Coordinates of C-alpha atoms in Angstrom, one line a residue:
X1024 CA 2.9 -7.0 11.2
X1025 CA -0.3 -7.7 9.2
X1026 CA 0.7 -7.1 5.6
X1027 CA 3.8 -6.5 3.6
X1028 CA 3.8 -5.1 0.0
X1029 CA 6.2 -3.4 -2.4
X1030 CA 4.8 -0.7 -4.7
X1031 CA 6.2 0.7 -7.9
X1032 CA 6.6 4.5 -8.4
X1033 CA 3.2 4.4 -10.2
X1034 CA 1.5 2.6 -7.3
X1035 CA 1.4 -0.8 -9.0
X1036 CA 1.6 -3.8 -6.5
X1037 CA 4.7 -5.8 -7.2
X1038 CA 4.8 -7.9 -4.1
X1039 CA 1.9 -8.4 -1.7
X1040 CA 1.9 -10.7 1.4
X1041 CA -0.8 -11.0 4.0
X1042 CA 0.5 -12.6 7.1
X1043 CA -2.4 -12.5 9.5
X1044 CA -5.6 -11.9 7.5
X1045 CA -6.8 -9.1 9.9
X1046 CA -6.6 -6.2 7.5
X1047 CA -8.5 -5.0 4.4
X1048 CA -7.3 -6.2 1.0
X1049 CA -7.1 -2.7 -0.7
X1050 CA -4.8 -1.0 1.9
X1051 CA -2.1 -0.5 -0.7
X1052 CA -4.4 1.8 -2.7
X1053 CA -5.3 3.7 0.4
X1054 CA -1.6 4.0 1.3
X1055 CA -0.4 5.2 -2.1
X1056 CA -3.2 7.8 -2.4
X1057 CA -2.3 9.2 1.0
X1058 CA 1.5 9.3 0.3
X1059 CA 0.9 10.8 -3.2
X1060 CA -1.3 13.6 -2.0
X1061 CA 0.1 14.3 1.4
X1062 CA -0.9 17.7 2.6
X1063 CA 2.4 19.3 3.5
X1064 CA 5.6 18.0 1.8
X1065 CA 6.5 14.4 1.9
X1066 CA 4.7 11.8 3.9
X1067 CA 6.4 10.8 7.2
X1068 CA 7.7 7.2 7.4
X1069 CA 4.9 6.3 9.9
X1070 CA 1.3 7.4 9.9
X1071 CA -2.1 6.0 10.9
X1072 CA -5.3 5.7 8.9
X1073 CA -8.5 4.4 10.5
X1074 CA -6.6 2.4 13.2
X1075 CA -4.1 0.9 10.8
X1076 CA -0.4 1.9 11.1
X1077 CA 1.5 2.3 7.9
X1078 CA 5.3 2.1 8.1
X1079 CA 7.4 2.4 4.9
X1080 CA 10.8 3.1 3.4
X1081 CA 11.9 4.1 -0.1
X1082 CA 14.5 2.3 -2.1
X1083 CA 15.3 3.3 -5.7
X1084 CA 11.8 4.9 -6.0
X1085 CA 10.2 1.7 -4.7
X1086 CA 7.9 1.9 -1.7
X1087 CA 8.5 -1.0 0.8
X1088 CA 5.5 -1.0 3.2
X1089 CA 4.2 -2.9 6.1
X1090 CA 0.9 -2.5 8.0
X1091 CA -0.1 -3.4 11.5
X1092 CA -3.0 -2.8 13.9
X1093 CA -0.8 -3.4 17.0
X1094 CA 1.3 -1.0 19.0
X1095 CA 4.7 -2.1 17.6
X1096 CA 8.1 -0.5 18.1
X1097 CA 8.5 2.0 15.2
X1098 CA 12.3 1.8 15.2
X1099 CA 12.3 -2.0 15.2
X1100 CA 9.8 -2.1 12.4
X1101 CA 11.8 0.4 10.3
X1102 CA 14.9 -1.7 11.0
X1103 CA 13.0 -4.8 9.8
X1104 CA 12.1 -3.1 6.5
X1105 CA 15.8 -2.1 6.0
X1106 CA 16.8 -5.7 6.7
X1107 CA 14.3 -7.0 4.2
X1108 CA 15.5 -4.6 1.6
X1109 CA 19.1 -5.6 2.2
X1110 CA 18.3 -9.4 1.9
X1111 CA 16.3 -8.8 -1.3
X1112 CA 19.3 -6.9 -2.7
X1113 CA 21.8 -9.6 -1.7
X1114 CA 19.8 -12.3 -3.4
X1115 CA 18.6 -10.3 -6.5
X1116 CA 21.8 -8.4 -7.0
X1117 CA 20.1 -5.1 -7.4
X1118 CA 16.8 -3.7 -5.9
X1119 CA 14.8 -2.4 -8.8
X1120 CA 11.3 -3.0 -10.2
X1121 CA 12.6 -5.2 -13.0
X1122 CA 14.7 -7.3 -10.7
X1123 CA 11.8 -7.9 -8.3
X1124 CA 9.4 -8.8 -11.1
X1125 CA 11.8 -11.3 -12.5
X1126 CA 12.6 -12.8 -9.1
X1127 CA 9.1 -12.6 -7.5
X1128 CA 9.1 -16.4 -6.7
X1129 CA 12.5 -15.9 -4.9
X1130 CA 11.1 -12.9 -3.0
X1131 CA 8.1 -14.8 -1.8
X1132 CA 10.3 -17.7 -0.7
X1133 CA 12.5 -15.3 1.3
X1134 CA 9.4 -13.7 2.9
X1135 CA 8.1 -17.2 4.0
X1136 CA 11.5 -17.9 5.7
X1137 CA 12.0 -14.5 7.2
X1138 CA 8.5 -14.0 8.6
X1139 CA 6.1 -16.3 10.4
X1140 CA 2.5 -15.1 11.1
X1141 CA 3.8 -11.5 11.0
X1142 CA 6.7 -12.1 13.4
X1143 CA 10.4 -11.7 12.2
X1144 CA 12.4 -15.0 12.3
X1145 CA 15.6 -14.8 10.2
X1146 CA 17.0 -11.7 8.7
X1147 CA 20.6 -12.9 8.1
X1148 CA 21.6 -13.5 4.5
X1149 CA 24.1 -16.2 5.5
X1150 CA 21.6 -18.1 7.6
X1151 CA 18.9 -18.0 4.9
X1152 CA 21.2 -19.8 2.4
X1153 CA 20.3 -23.2 3.8
X1154 CA 16.5 -22.4 3.5
X1155 CA 16.3 -20.8 0.1
X1156 CA 16.4 -23.1 -3.0
X1157 CA 15.3 -20.8 -5.9
X1158 CA 18.0 -19.2 -8.0
X1159 CA 18.0 -15.6 -8.9
X1160 CA 17.6 -14.2 -12.3
X1161 CA 20.4 -11.6 -12.8
X1162 CA 19.4 -8.2 -14.0
X1163 CA 22.0 -5.8 -15.4
X1164 CA 21.8 -2.4 -13.8
X1165 CA 21.3 0.6 -16.2
X1166 CA 24.6 2.1 -17.3
X1167 CA 25.6 5.4 -15.7
X1168 CA 28.2 8.0 -16.6
X1169 CA 30.5 6.7 -13.8
X1170 CA 30.3 3.1 -15.0
X1171 CA 31.1 4.1 -18.6
X1172 CA 34.2 6.0 -17.4
X1173 CA 35.3 3.2 -15.2
X1174 CA 34.9 0.6 -18.0
X1175 CA 37.5 2.5 -20.1
X1176 CA 40.0 1.7 -17.3
X1177 CA 40.7 -2.0 -17.1
X1178 CA 42.2 -1.7 -13.6
X1179 CA 39.1 0.0 -12.1
X1180 CA 35.6 -1.4 -11.7
X1181 CA 32.5 0.7 -11.3
X1182 CA 30.6 0.7 -8.0
X1183 CA 27.7 -1.3 -9.5
X1184 CA 30.1 -4.2 -10.4
X1185 CA 29.2 -5.8 -7.0
X1186 CA 25.5 -5.9 -7.9
X1187 CA 25.6 -9.7 -8.4
X1188 CA 23.2 -12.1 -6.7
X1189 CA 25.1 -14.0 -4.0
X1190 CA 24.4 -17.4 -5.7
X1191 CA 25.7 -16.2 -9.1
X1192 CA 29.2 -15.2 -8.2
X1193 CA 30.6 -17.8 -10.6
X1194 CA 32.8 -17.5 -13.7
X1195 CA 31.8 -18.9 -17.1
X1196 CA 33.8 -22.0 -16.3
X1197 CA 31.5 -22.7 -13.3
X1198 CA 34.3 -22.0 -10.8
X1199 CA 34.0 -19.6 -7.9
X1200 CA 35.3 -16.1 -8.7
X1201 CA 37.9 -15.1 -6.1
X1202 CA 36.7 -11.5 -5.9
X1203 CA 35.9 -9.1 -3.1
X1204 CA 34.4 -5.7 -3.6
X1205 CA 35.2 -2.9 -1.2
X1206 CA 33.3 0.5 -1.3
X1207 CA 33.9 3.5 0.9
X1208 CA 30.7 5.5 1.0
X1209 CA 30.8 8.9 2.7
X1210 CA 27.9 11.4 3.2
X1211 CA 29.1 15.0 3.7
X1212 CA 26.8 17.5 5.4
X1213 CA 28.2 21.0 5.1
X1214 CA 26.5 24.3 6.2
X1215 CA 27.7 27.5 4.5
X1216 CA 26.9 31.1 5.3
X1217 CA 26.0 33.7 2.7
X1218 CA 29.6 34.5 2.0
X1219 CA 30.5 30.8 1.3
X1220 CA 32.3 30.1 4.5
X1221 CA 31.8 26.8 6.3
X1222 CA 29.8 27.1 9.5
X1223 CA 29.4 23.4 10.3
X1224 CA 30.5 20.2 8.6
X1225 CA 30.4 16.4 9.2
X1226 CA 31.1 13.2 7.5
X1227 CA 29.1 10.0 8.0
X1228 CA 31.1 7.2 6.3
X1229 CA 30.9 3.4 5.9
X1230 CA 33.2 0.7 4.5
X1231 CA 31.1 -1.8 2.6
X1232 CA 32.2 -5.2 1.5
X1233 CA 30.7 -8.0 -0.6
X1234 CA 32.8 -11.1 -0.9
X1235 CA 32.8 -13.8 -3.6
X1236 CA 35.9 -15.6 -2.2
X1237 CA 35.9 -19.4 -2.1
X1238 CA 36.3 -21.2 1.2
X1239 CA 35.4 -18.2 3.4
X1240 CA 39.1 -17.3 4.3
X1241 CA 40.0 -15.0 7.1
X1242 CA 40.7 -11.5 5.9
X1243 CA 42.7 -8.7 7.4
X1244 CA 42.0 -5.0 6.9
X1245 CA 44.7 -2.5 7.9
X1246 CA 43.7 1.0 8.7
X1247 CA 45.8 4.1 9.2
X1248 CA 48.3 3.4 12.0
X1249 CA 47.8 7.0 13.3
X1250 CA 44.0 6.6 13.4
X1251 CA 42.5 8.2 16.6
X1252 CA 39.0 7.5 17.9
X1253 CA 37.5 10.3 20.0
X1254 CA 38.4 13.9 20.1
X1255 CA 38.8 13.9 23.8
X1256 CA 41.2 10.9 23.9
X1257 CA 44.2 13.2 24.3
X1258 CA 46.0 11.6 21.3
X1259 CA 47.0 13.1 18.0
X1260 CA 46.8 11.6 14.5
X1261 CA 46.2 12.4 10.9
X1262 CA 42.7 10.8 11.0
X1263 CA 40.5 11.5 13.9
X1264 CA 37.1 9.8 14.2
X1265 CA 34.5 11.1 16.6
X1266 CA 33.0 7.6 17.0
X1267 CA 32.8 4.3 15.1
X1268 CA 31.2 0.9 15.2
X1269 CA 32.1 -2.5 13.7
X1270 CA 30.2 -5.4 12.2
X1271 CA 29.6 -8.3 14.5
X1272 CA 32.0 -10.6 12.5
X1273 CA 35.0 -8.3 13.1
X1274 CA 37.6 -9.3 15.8
X1275 CA 39.3 -6.4 17.5
X1276 CA 42.2 -8.3 19.1
X1277 CA 44.8 -6.4 17.1
X1278 CA 43.0 -3.1 16.6
X1279 CA 44.4 -1.2 19.5
X1280 CA 48.0 -2.2 18.8
X1281 CA 48.2 -2.2 15.0
X1282 CA 44.8 -0.8 13.8
X1283 CA 44.2 -4.1 12.0
X1284 CA 40.8 -5.8 11.7
X1285 CA 40.5 -9.5 11.0
X1286 CA 37.2 -11.2 10.1
X1287 CA 35.6 -13.9 8.1
X1288 CA 33.3 -12.1 5.6
X1289 CA 29.6 -13.3 5.7
X1290 CA 27.5 -13.7 2.6
X1291 CA 26.0 -10.7 1.1
X1292 CA 26.9 -7.0 1.4
X1293 CA 27.8 -5.9 4.9
X1294 CA 29.3 -2.8 6.6
X1295 CA 32.7 -3.5 8.1
X1296 CA 33.0 -0.1 9.8
X1297 CA 30.7 2.9 10.3
X1298 CA 32.3 6.2 11.4
X1299 CA 31.6 9.8 11.9
X1300 CA 34.0 12.8 11.5
X1301 CA 33.2 16.4 12.5
X1302 CA 36.7 17.8 12.2
X1303 CA 37.6 20.4 9.5
X1304 CA 38.0 19.1 6.0
X1305 CA 38.0 20.6 2.5
X1306 CA 34.6 20.5 1.0
X1307 CA 34.4 19.3 -2.6
X1308 CA 32.0 22.1 -3.5
X1309 CA 31.5 25.6 -2.3
X1310 CA 28.2 27.5 -2.6
X1311 CA 27.8 31.3 -2.9
X1312 CA 24.1 32.2 -2.9
X1313 CA 22.5 35.6 -3.4
X1314 CA 18.8 36.6 -3.1
X1315 CA 17.3 39.8 -4.4
X1316 CA 13.7 41.0 -4.6
X1317 CA 13.3 42.4 -8.1
X1318 CA 9.6 43.1 -7.7
X1319 CA 6.7 42.8 -5.4
X1320 CA 6.0 39.3 -6.6
X1321 CA 9.3 38.2 -8.0
X1322 CA 12.5 37.0 -6.3
X1323 CA 15.9 36.5 -8.1
X1324 CA 18.0 33.7 -6.7
X1325 CA 21.6 33.5 -7.9
X1326 CA 23.5 30.3 -6.8
X1327 CA 27.2 30.0 -7.7
X1328 CA 28.7 26.6 -7.2
X1329 CA 32.5 26.1 -7.3
X1330 CA 34.1 22.7 -7.4
X1331 CA 37.3 22.5 -5.3
X1332 CA 38.5 19.3 -6.7
X1333 CA 41.7 18.5 -8.7
X1334 CA 41.7 19.1 -12.4
X1335 CA 42.2 15.4 -13.2
X1336 CA 39.0 14.4 -11.4
X1337 CA 35.3 15.1 -12.0
X1338 CA 32.0 14.8 -10.3
X1339 CA 29.2 12.8 -11.9
X1340 CA 25.4 12.6 -11.1
X1341 CA 25.6 16.0 -9.3
X1342 CA 22.1 17.2 -8.4
X1343 CA 21.3 20.8 -7.2
X1344 CA 18.0 21.4 -5.4
X1345 CA 16.8 24.9 -4.6
X1346 CA 13.8 24.9 -2.3
X1347 CA 11.2 27.6 -3.0
X1348 CA 8.1 28.6 -1.0
X1349 CA 5.0 26.5 -1.5
X1350 CA 3.1 29.6 -2.8
X1351 CA 5.5 29.9 -5.8
X1352 CA 3.5 30.2 -9.0
X1353 CA 6.3 29.5 -11.5
X1354 CA 10.0 29.1 -11.8
X1355 CA 12.3 30.2 -14.6
X1356 CA 15.8 28.6 -14.7
X1357 CA 18.8 30.2 -16.5
X1358 CA 22.4 29.0 -16.7
X1359 CA 25.3 31.4 -17.0
X1360 CA 27.8 30.2 -19.6
X1361 CA 30.3 33.0 -19.3
X1362 CA 31.8 32.0 -15.9
X1363 CA 35.4 30.8 -16.1
X1364 CA 35.6 27.0 -15.7
X1365 CA 32.0 26.3 -16.6
X1366 CA 30.8 24.3 -19.6

């Protein structure tokens, strides 16, 4: 690649690295104007302007971009950007504009070790530990409703508790904290018909870990003993995965017999297991839409959302997006407060 830069949501250049010197210096302005004023919807992750290929990803409203004039592999370059973002997050704790500005010297040092004349070299957090000597400046993530609720319960930690730089996992006494953070992240994709019935549904899940254990001990992770992989396997169990893949550090010697994984956790955050489920499961929300043309130039859209979750639990940071035609002149939003169960 020729250049690498990170832009803020306003288009300000936070990080800018020119590896080859074969591109113009103001390409970040050209890129941001093109992405900001793209003709139809959002800009694709890869596009070309005057013979220069722009490849980018978004992380927490940040634009992580690289440019090249060569015919590189798009999937490999996108994977490289994801690896760069992961390493920056491991060493800075959290990937935000503030954390990058406070750790820009560390970011440039990481780039020098990970890239050489535009060619990827090292993208492993663990291997970079021997090459990086600058310490990170910890930045506290902004509080969320979930973290405030979790803080009230001393036995539970919020999901952002693991946002600690890998070199700062120390207690106030200077000793290593024997902590390990395990997060189960699931993305549900559910398609409803007009009457609220489920037509198609799937779960893409991942078990993420971030270890601050001293001595790199070997860990064992026990899964459900009646776990079945593959719908066509001819076996029955309470949990059926369509397919799954494991991290390279995981040993599968005992997986077939006892559904146990044993591994030595590497530095930084890593995904122990990625899986996919397409079997029937209860959706946490149900959607009942209704569309009515109330005039020649007016359409009324009524969207009823019902939460099918236990009374003792709640959903936070729930966002509802209703797409409208591009020719829409204005939108008026109204909430109904007389529905049972609504606030």
